[in-house]
Amino acid sequence: MKNTDHKKIALVTFCIDDWGGSEELWALAIPFLKNGTSLTLYKARINRSHPEIIKLINQNIELIELDPQLSLKKRVMRKVSRLIQKIGLEEYRDNHSLYKFHHEIKNSIPELVIIAQGINFDGLSYAYQCYLLKIPYVIIAQKAVDFYWPYPTDRDYMRKTLVNANKCYFVSHHNKRLTEEQFGIRLENSEVVFNPIKTKRQIIPFPPIDTGYRLACVARLFIIDKGQDILLRILNTEKWRQRPITVSFIGSGHDEQAIRDLANLLDLQKVEFVGFSDNIEDLWKNYHALILPSRSEGLPLSMIEAMSLGRTVIVSNAGGNAEIIDNGINGFIGDATEKDFESAMDKAWEMREEWPEIGKKAYLHIKNHLPASPETEFATSINNLLDG
């Protein structure tokens, strides 16, 4: 007799790194899925030695690589290529990953497929295969970009894919609204979810200021998204050279050398590169404020985590940041341009004696307005879809 309690979920993730913050929501939700639920993870390439992947292996998650022999450079090129040509059932055999995914889910017939995207349409060609096969699917979008719109010949199948999803999850109202505007549709099947944070939501002591102020730019070293070049140009102005501040770039990414080269070219003596840090609370014991001049975002975890620990944040008006920040009250916000972001930095500097109090308000906002366990809420939504 067939076990009707056993449910199969397929999840395909489009994070090109071994692991990223965009993976935390679905990964932490796994233990809260219905008993008897099995999950198969599809990804272009899987680093089985990565600590987070090892955790999945220990949970008996099946791992399937869609393009195991493809180099990072070729993967990025193929990803771009997919976005500049219409991908339909009759045209996709030249895309090995997409063909393999279609073949896999056609044979396994999961009860639900989760499409875990980076931006708001980089996985829709895969979701479209679910639509064609009449397999229920949900879509997660971790980011939407104002200057990056779908290619004209992709619009029809992408619109159809979005409208027919069982659910479209977005990490901010901005991302949901921008997606609707980009496709000219209202997504009644959409929902805003939050990503889990690693901090305990407690104010940690404000560091001493006797040697100056230490600002942390906690972000992937990826200029087109995170805008580190904007910050470096501002720091090159005379008034910021004279102010007693140090900026630490905390993170890794393929633009690290480019950012280092620009800092060296500008001869910025109070800029340092710290590398990736996994211990967020220890990190913030040594810094007074977060600074993040992103050009595009979903809702940055580094901002939420800093606020949850009672730190002032100086961020750009990207993604859902303006949904969280009340300028001058629980943080500072400006557009991702040198002129406007510097204005936000100037305002923050003028109010620097109030940073501990602003940090307390930031902490209270996160405590009172963001769910304590978004992964369980996401799991409940998935379980409800499985039951339906």
CSV table of C-alpha atoms in Angstrom, one decimal:
chain,number,residue,atom,x,y,z
A,1,MET,CA,0.0,0.0,0.0
A,2,LYS,CA,1.3,3.5,-0.9
A,3,ASN,CA,2.4,5.6,2.1
A,4,THR,CA,0.2,8.7,1.6
A,5,ASP,CA,2.0,10.5,4.4
A,6,HIS,CA,5.3,10.5,2.4
A,7,LYS,CA,5.8,13.7,0.5
A,8,LYS,CA,8.6,14.5,-1.9
A,9,ILE,CA,9.9,18.0,-2.3
A,10,ALA,CA,12.4,19.0,-5.0
A,11,LEU,CA,14.4,22.2,-4.4
A,12,VAL,CA,16.6,23.9,-7.0
A,13,THR,CA,18.8,26.7,-5.9
A,14,PHE,CA,20.5,29.3,-8.1
A,15,CYS,CA,23.2,30.5,-5.7
A,16,ILE,CA,26.4,30.3,-7.7
A,17,ASP,CA,28.5,30.3,-4.6
A,18,ASP,CA,29.0,27.2,-2.5
A,19,TRP,CA,26.6,28.7,0.1
A,20,GLY,CA,25.0,32.1,0.6
A,21,GLY,CA,22.6,33.9,3.0
A,22,SER,CA,19.8,33.2,0.5
A,23,GLU,CA,20.0,29.5,1.4
A,24,GLU,CA,19.3,30.0,5.1
A,25,LEU,CA,15.5,30.2,4.9
A,26,TRP,CA,14.8,26.9,3.2
A,27,ALA,CA,17.7,25.1,4.8
A,28,LEU,CA,16.6,26.0,8.4
A,29,ALA,CA,13.0,25.1,7.5
A,30,ILE,CA,13.8,21.5,6.7
A,31,PRO,CA,13.5,20.2,10.3
A,32,PHE,CA,10.0,21.7,10.5
A,33,LEU,CA,8.6,20.0,7.4
A,34,LYS,CA,5.9,17.3,7.9
A,35,ASN,CA,7.1,14.0,9.1
A,36,GLY,CA,7.8,11.7,6.2
A,37,THR,CA,8.8,14.5,3.9
A,38,SER,CA,11.9,13.9,1.8
A,39,LEU,CA,13.8,16.5,0.0
A,40,THR,CA,16.1,16.4,-3.1
A,41,LEU,CA,18.4,19.4,-3.7
A,42,TYR,CA,19.4,20.4,-7.2
A,43,LYS,CA,22.3,22.8,-7.8
A,44,ALA,CA,24.7,23.4,-10.7
A,45,ARG,CA,27.6,22.2,-8.6
A,46,ILE,CA,27.7,21.0,-5.0
A,47,ASN,CA,30.7,21.3,-2.7
A,48,ARG,CA,30.1,18.3,-0.5
A,49,SER,CA,32.9,19.4,1.9
A,50,HIS,CA,31.2,22.7,2.7
A,51,PRO,CA,29.9,22.8,6.4
A,52,GLU,CA,26.4,23.7,5.4
A,53,ILE,CA,26.2,21.0,2.7
A,54,ILE,CA,27.5,18.5,5.3
A,55,LYS,CA,24.5,19.4,7.5
A,56,LEU,CA,22.2,18.6,4.6
A,57,ILE,CA,23.9,15.3,4.1
A,58,ASN,CA,23.5,14.5,7.7
A,59,GLN,CA,19.7,15.2,7.4
A,60,ASN,CA,19.5,12.6,4.5
A,61,ILE,CA,18.9,15.2,1.9
A,62,GLU,CA,19.6,13.8,-1.6
A,63,LEU,CA,22.0,16.0,-3.5
A,64,ILE,CA,22.0,16.1,-7.4
A,65,GLU,CA,24.4,18.3,-9.4
A,66,LEU,CA,22.8,19.7,-12.6
A,67,ASP,CA,26.1,20.8,-14.2
A,68,PRO,CA,28.9,19.1,-12.3
A,69,GLN,CA,31.7,19.7,-14.9
A,70,LEU,CA,31.0,23.4,-15.6
A,71,SER,CA,33.5,26.0,-14.4
A,72,LEU,CA,32.3,29.0,-12.5
A,73,LYS,CA,33.0,31.3,-15.5
A,74,LYS,CA,31.0,29.1,-17.8
A,75,ARG,CA,28.2,28.8,-15.3
A,76,VAL,CA,27.8,32.5,-15.1
A,77,MET,CA,27.9,32.9,-18.9
A,78,ARG,CA,25.2,30.2,-19.2
A,79,LYS,CA,23.1,31.9,-16.6
A,80,VAL,CA,23.3,35.2,-18.5
A,81,SER,CA,22.6,33.3,-21.8
A,82,ARG,CA,19.5,31.8,-20.4
A,83,LEU,CA,18.2,35.2,-19.5
A,84,ILE,CA,18.6,36.6,-23.0
A,85,GLN,CA,16.8,33.9,-25.0
A,86,LYS,CA,13.3,32.5,-24.7
A,87,ILE,CA,13.5,29.1,-23.0
A,88,GLY,CA,10.6,26.8,-23.8
A,89,LEU,CA,10.1,23.0,-23.8
A,90,GLU,CA,11.1,22.7,-27.4
A,91,GLU,CA,14.2,24.9,-27.1
A,92,TYR,CA,16.0,23.9,-23.9
A,93,ARG,CA,18.0,20.8,-25.0
A,94,ASP,CA,21.1,22.9,-25.5
A,95,ASN,CA,20.9,23.8,-21.8
A,96,HIS,CA,22.3,20.7,-20.0
A,97,SER,CA,21.2,21.8,-16.5
A,98,LEU,CA,17.6,22.6,-17.5
A,99,TYR,CA,17.3,19.5,-19.5
A,100,LYS,CA,18.5,17.3,-16.6
A,101,PHE,CA,16.2,19.1,-14.2
A,102,HIS,CA,13.2,18.5,-16.5
A,103,HIS,CA,14.1,14.9,-16.9
A,104,GLU,CA,14.6,14.4,-13.1
A,105,ILE,CA,11.3,15.8,-11.9
A,106,LYS,CA,9.4,14.2,-14.8
A,107,ASN,CA,10.6,10.8,-13.5
A,108,SER,CA,10.3,11.5,-9.8
A,109,ILE,CA,7.1,13.6,-9.8
A,110,PRO,CA,7.6,15.4,-6.5
A,111,GLU,CA,4.5,16.8,-4.7
A,112,LEU,CA,6.1,20.2,-4.7
A,113,VAL,CA,9.1,22.0,-6.3
A,114,ILE,CA,10.8,25.0,-4.6
A,115,ILE,CA,12.6,27.3,-6.9
A,116,ALA,CA,15.1,29.2,-4.7
A,117,GLN,CA,16.2,32.2,-6.9
A,118,GLY,CA,18.8,34.8,-6.4
A,119,ILE,CA,17.0,37.6,-8.2
A,120,ASN,CA,13.3,37.6,-9.2
A,121,PHE,CA,13.5,35.7,-12.5
A,122,ASP,CA,16.8,33.8,-12.7
A,123,GLY,CA,15.0,30.5,-12.0
A,124,LEU,CA,11.8,31.0,-13.9
A,125,SER,CA,12.9,28.8,-16.8
A,126,TYR,CA,13.1,25.9,-14.3
A,127,ALA,CA,9.8,26.8,-12.7
A,128,TYR,CA,8.3,26.8,-16.2
A,129,GLN,CA,9.2,23.2,-16.6
A,130,CYS,CA,7.1,22.4,-13.5
A,131,TYR,CA,4.3,24.3,-15.1
A,132,LEU,CA,4.6,22.3,-18.3
A,133,LEU,CA,4.7,19.1,-16.4
A,134,LYS,CA,1.8,20.1,-14.2
A,135,ILE,CA,3.9,19.7,-11.0
A,136,PRO,CA,3.0,22.2,-8.2
A,137,TYR,CA,5.8,24.7,-7.5
A,138,VAL,CA,6.6,27.8,-5.4
A,139,ILE,CA,9.1,30.5,-6.2
A,140,ILE,CA,11.4,32.4,-3.8
A,141,ALA,CA,13.0,35.7,-4.9
A,142,GLN,CA,15.8,37.0,-2.7
A,143,LYS,CA,16.3,40.2,-4.7
A,144,ALA,CA,14.8,42.4,-7.4
A,145,VAL,CA,16.9,44.9,-9.3
A,146,ASP,CA,15.5,48.2,-10.6
A,147,PHE,CA,18.1,48.2,-13.5
A,148,TYR,CA,17.8,44.6,-14.5
A,149,TRP,CA,14.6,43.7,-16.3
A,150,PRO,CA,13.5,40.5,-18.0
A,151,TYR,CA,14.4,40.2,-21.7
A,152,PRO,CA,11.5,41.0,-24.0
A,153,THR,CA,11.2,37.5,-25.5
A,154,ASP,CA,11.1,35.9,-22.0
A,155,ARG,CA,8.2,37.9,-20.7
A,156,ASP,CA,5.3,35.7,-21.9
A,157,TYR,CA,6.5,32.4,-20.4
A,158,MET,CA,7.8,34.2,-17.2
A,159,ARG,CA,4.5,35.9,-16.6
A,160,LYS,CA,2.6,32.6,-17.1
A,161,THR,CA,5.1,30.9,-14.7
A,162,LEU,CA,4.6,33.6,-12.0
A,163,VAL,CA,0.9,33.7,-12.2
A,164,ASN,CA,0.5,29.9,-12.0
A,165,ALA,CA,2.9,29.3,-9.1
A,166,ASN,CA,1.3,28.0,-5.9
A,167,LYS,CA,3.1,30.7,-4.1
A,168,CYS,CA,5.6,33.5,-4.9
A,169,TYR,CA,7.7,34.4,-1.8
A,170,PHE,CA,9.6,37.8,-1.6
A,171,VAL,CA,11.9,39.0,1.1
A,172,SER,CA,10.5,42.6,1.0
A,173,HIS,CA,7.5,44.5,-0.2
A,174,HIS,CA,9.8,46.4,-2.6
A,175,ASN,CA,10.9,43.2,-4.3
A,176,LYS,CA,7.3,42.1,-4.7
A,177,ARG,CA,6.2,45.5,-6.0
A,178,LEU,CA,9.1,45.8,-8.4
A,179,THR,CA,8.4,42.3,-9.8
A,180,GLU,CA,4.8,43.2,-10.4
A,181,GLU,CA,5.9,46.4,-12.2
A,182,GLN,CA,8.5,44.6,-14.3
A,183,PHE,CA,5.9,42.0,-15.6
A,184,GLY,CA,2.8,44.3,-15.5
A,185,ILE,CA,0.8,41.9,-13.3
A,186,ARG,CA,-0.6,41.7,-9.8
A,187,LEU,CA,0.6,38.6,-8.0
A,188,GLU,CA,-2.3,37.6,-5.8
A,189,ASN,CA,-0.4,34.4,-5.0
A,190,SER,CA,2.5,36.3,-3.3
A,191,GLU,CA,3.7,36.5,0.3
A,192,VAL,CA,6.5,38.4,2.0
A,193,VAL,CA,8.8,36.3,4.1
A,194,PHE,CA,11.9,37.1,6.1
A,195,ASN,CA,15.2,35.3,6.2
A,196,PRO,CA,16.5,33.9,9.5
A,197,ILE,CA,19.2,35.7,11.4
A,198,LYS,CA,22.0,34.2,13.4
A,199,THR,CA,22.0,36.7,16.2
A,200,LYS,CA,20.3,36.4,19.6
A,201,ARG,CA,18.6,39.8,19.4
A,202,GLN,CA,20.3,41.4,22.4
A,203,ILE,CA,22.1,44.7,22.7
A,204,ILE,CA,25.8,44.2,23.1
A,205,PRO,CA,28.0,46.9,24.8
A,206,PHE,CA,29.0,49.9,22.7
A,207,PRO,CA,32.8,49.8,22.0
A,208,PRO,CA,35.0,52.6,23.4
A,209,ILE,CA,35.6,55.6,21.0
A,210,ASP,CA,38.9,56.8,22.4
A,211,THR,CA,40.7,55.7,19.3
A,212,GLY,CA,38.0,56.8,16.9
A,213,TYR,CA,34.9,55.1,15.3
A,214,ARG,CA,35.0,51.8,13.6
A,215,LEU,CA,32.5,51.1,10.8
A,216,ALA,CA,31.9,47.7,9.3
A,217,CYS,CA,30.9,47.1,5.7
A,218,VAL,CA,29.6,43.6,6.0
A,219,ALA,CA,28.8,42.3,2.5
A,220,ARG,CA,29.8,40.1,-0.3
A,221,LEU,CA,32.6,41.8,-2.2
A,222,PHE,CA,30.5,42.3,-5.4
A,223,ILE,CA,30.6,45.9,-6.6
A,224,ILE,CA,27.6,45.9,-8.9
A,225,ASP,CA,25.3,44.9,-6.0
A,226,LYS,CA,27.0,46.1,-2.9
A,227,GLY,CA,28.4,49.4,-4.1
A,228,GLN,CA,31.7,49.4,-2.2
A,229,ASP,CA,33.2,51.7,-4.9
A,230,ILE,CA,30.7,54.4,-3.9
A,231,LEU,CA,31.9,54.2,-0.3
A,232,LEU,CA,35.6,54.4,-1.3
A,233,ARG,CA,35.0,57.5,-3.4
A,234,ILE,CA,33.3,59.2,-0.4
A,235,LEU,CA,36.1,58.2,1.9
A,236,ASN,CA,38.5,59.9,-0.5
A,237,THR,CA,37.1,63.3,0.1
A,238,GLU,CA,39.1,65.6,2.4
A,239,LYS,CA,36.5,65.8,5.2
A,240,TRP,CA,36.3,62.1,5.6
A,241,ARG,CA,40.0,61.7,5.4
A,242,GLN,CA,40.2,64.0,8.4
A,243,ARG,CA,37.5,62.3,10.5
A,244,PRO,CA,38.6,59.7,13.0
A,245,ILE,CA,37.0,56.6,11.4
A,246,THR,CA,38.2,53.3,10.1
A,247,VAL,CA,36.1,51.2,7.6
A,248,SER,CA,36.5,47.5,7.5
A,249,PHE,CA,35.3,45.5,4.6
A,250,ILE,CA,34.1,42.2,6.0
A,251,GLY,CA,33.3,39.5,3.5
A,252,SER,CA,34.6,37.7,0.5
A,253,GLY,CA,33.8,37.8,-3.2
A,254,HIS,CA,35.2,37.9,-6.7
A,255,ASP,CA,35.6,41.7,-6.7
A,256,GLU,CA,37.9,41.7,-3.7
A,257,GLN,CA,41.0,42.6,-5.8
A,258,ALA,CA,39.2,45.3,-7.6
A,259,ILE,CA,38.1,46.9,-4.3
A,260,ARG,CA,41.6,46.6,-2.9
A,261,ASP,CA,43.1,48.1,-6.1
A,262,LEU,CA,40.7,51.1,-5.9
A,263,ALA,CA,41.5,51.7,-2.2
A,264,ASN,CA,45.2,51.6,-3.0
A,265,LEU,CA,44.8,53.9,-5.9
A,266,LEU,CA,43.1,56.4,-3.7
A,267,ASP,CA,45.7,55.9,-1.0
A,268,LEU,CA,43.0,55.3,1.7
A,269,GLN,CA,45.0,54.6,4.9
A,270,LYS,CA,42.0,53.9,7.1
A,271,VAL,CA,40.4,51.1,5.1
A,272,GLU,CA,41.1,47.5,5.9
A,273,PHE,CA,40.0,44.1,4.6
A,274,VAL,CA,39.1,41.6,7.3
A,275,GLY,CA,37.7,38.7,5.3
A,276,PHE,CA,34.7,36.5,6.0
A,277,SER,CA,33.4,36.2,9.6
A,278,ASP,CA,30.9,33.7,10.8
A,279,ASN,CA,30.7,34.9,14.4
A,280,ILE,CA,28.4,37.9,14.0
A,281,GLU,CA,28.1,38.8,17.7
A,282,ASP,CA,31.8,38.7,18.3
A,283,LEU,CA,32.3,40.9,15.2
A,284,TRP,CA,30.0,43.6,16.5
A,285,LYS,CA,31.8,43.9,19.8
A,286,ASN,CA,34.5,45.8,17.9
A,287,TYR,CA,32.4,48.1,15.6
A,288,HIS,CA,30.2,51.1,16.2
A,289,ALA,CA,28.1,51.1,13.1
A,290,LEU,CA,27.3,49.2,9.8
A,291,ILE,CA,27.8,51.0,6.5
A,292,LEU,CA,26.3,49.5,3.4
A,293,PRO,CA,25.9,51.5,0.1
A,294,SER,CA,24.2,48.7,-1.9
A,295,ARG,CA,22.9,49.4,-5.4
A,296,SER,CA,20.5,46.4,-5.1
A,297,GLU,CA,19.2,44.3,-2.3
A,298,GLY,CA,16.4,42.1,-1.1
A,299,LEU,CA,16.5,42.8,2.6
A,300,PRO,CA,20.2,42.5,3.8
A,301,LEU,CA,20.8,40.2,6.7
A,302,SER,CA,23.9,42.2,7.7
A,303,MET,CA,21.6,45.2,8.4
A,304,ILE,CA,19.0,43.2,10.3
A,305,GLU,CA,21.8,41.4,12.4
A,306,ALA,CA,23.6,44.7,13.2
A,307,MET,CA,20.3,46.3,14.3
A,308,SER,CA,19.3,43.2,16.4
A,309,LEU,CA,22.6,43.7,18.4
A,310,GLY,CA,21.9,47.4,19.0
A,311,ARG,CA,24.1,48.9,16.3
A,312,THR,CA,23.4,52.0,14.2
A,313,VAL,CA,23.2,51.3,10.5
A,314,ILE,CA,23.9,53.6,7.5
A,315,VAL,CA,22.4,52.0,4.5
A,316,SER,CA,21.2,52.8,1.0
A,317,ASN,CA,17.6,53.0,-0.2
A,318,ALA,CA,17.8,49.6,-1.9
A,319,GLY,CA,15.4,46.7,-1.7
A,320,GLY,CA,13.4,46.7,1.5
A,321,ASN,CA,15.7,48.9,3.6
A,322,ALA,CA,13.3,51.8,3.7
A,323,GLU,CA,10.6,49.4,5.1
A,324,ILE,CA,12.8,49.0,8.2
A,325,ILE,CA,14.8,52.3,8.6
A,326,ASP,CA,13.2,55.4,9.9
A,327,ASN,CA,15.9,57.9,8.9
A,328,GLY,CA,17.6,59.5,11.9
A,329,ILE,CA,15.5,57.5,14.4
A,330,ASN,CA,16.6,53.9,14.2
A,331,GLY,CA,19.3,54.3,11.4
A,332,PHE,CA,20.3,56.4,8.4
A,333,ILE,CA,19.4,55.9,4.8
A,334,GLY,CA,20.3,57.5,1.5
A,335,ASP,CA,20.3,56.7,-2.2
A,336,ALA,CA,23.2,54.7,-3.6
A,337,THR,CA,24.9,57.7,-5.2
A,338,GLU,CA,28.0,59.4,-3.9
A,339,LYS,CA,26.1,62.7,-3.2
A,340,ASP,CA,23.1,61.3,-1.5
A,341,PHE,CA,24.8,58.5,0.4
A,342,GLU,CA,27.4,61.0,1.7
A,343,SER,CA,24.6,63.1,3.0
A,344,ALA,CA,23.3,60.1,5.0
A,345,MET,CA,26.8,59.6,6.3
A,346,ASP,CA,27.2,63.2,7.2
A,347,LYS,CA,23.9,63.1,9.1
A,348,ALA,CA,25.0,60.0,11.0
A,349,TRP,CA,28.3,61.6,11.8
A,350,GLU,CA,26.6,64.7,13.2
A,351,MET,CA,24.5,62.5,15.4
A,352,ARG,CA,27.4,60.1,16.4
A,353,GLU,CA,27.0,60.8,20.1
A,354,GLU,CA,23.4,59.4,19.8
A,355,TRP,CA,24.5,56.1,18.1
A,356,PRO,CA,24.0,54.0,21.3
A,357,GLU,CA,20.5,55.3,21.7
A,358,ILE,CA,19.8,54.9,17.9
A,359,GLY,CA,21.1,51.3,18.2
A,360,LYS,CA,18.6,50.6,21.0
A,361,LYS,CA,15.8,51.8,18.8
A,362,ALA,CA,17.1,49.6,16.0
A,363,TYR,CA,17.1,46.6,18.3
A,364,LEU,CA,13.6,47.3,19.5
A,365,HIS,CA,12.3,47.6,15.9
A,366,ILE,CA,13.8,44.2,15.0
A,367,LYS,CA,12.5,42.6,18.2
A,368,ASN,CA,9.0,44.0,17.8
A,369,HIS,CA,8.4,43.8,14.1
A,370,LEU,CA,10.3,40.8,12.6
A,371,PRO,CA,9.4,37.2,13.3
A,372,ALA,CA,11.6,35.4,15.8
A,373,SER,CA,11.5,32.2,13.7
A,374,PRO,CA,10.8,32.9,10.0
A,375,GLU,CA,12.0,29.5,9.0
A,376,THR,CA,9.2,27.8,11.0
A,377,GLU,CA,6.6,30.2,9.4
A,378,PHE,CA,8.0,29.3,6.0
A,379,ALA,CA,7.9,25.6,6.8
A,380,THR,CA,4.2,25.9,7.9
A,381,SER,CA,3.4,27.6,4.6
A,382,ILE,CA,5.0,24.7,2.7
A,383,ASN,CA,3.3,22.1,4.9
A,384,ASN,CA,0.0,23.7,4.2
A,385,LEU,CA,0.6,23.5,0.4
A,386,LEU,CA,1.5,19.9,0.8
A,387,ASP,CA,-1.7,19.2,2.7
A,388,GLY,CA,-3.7,21.1,0.1
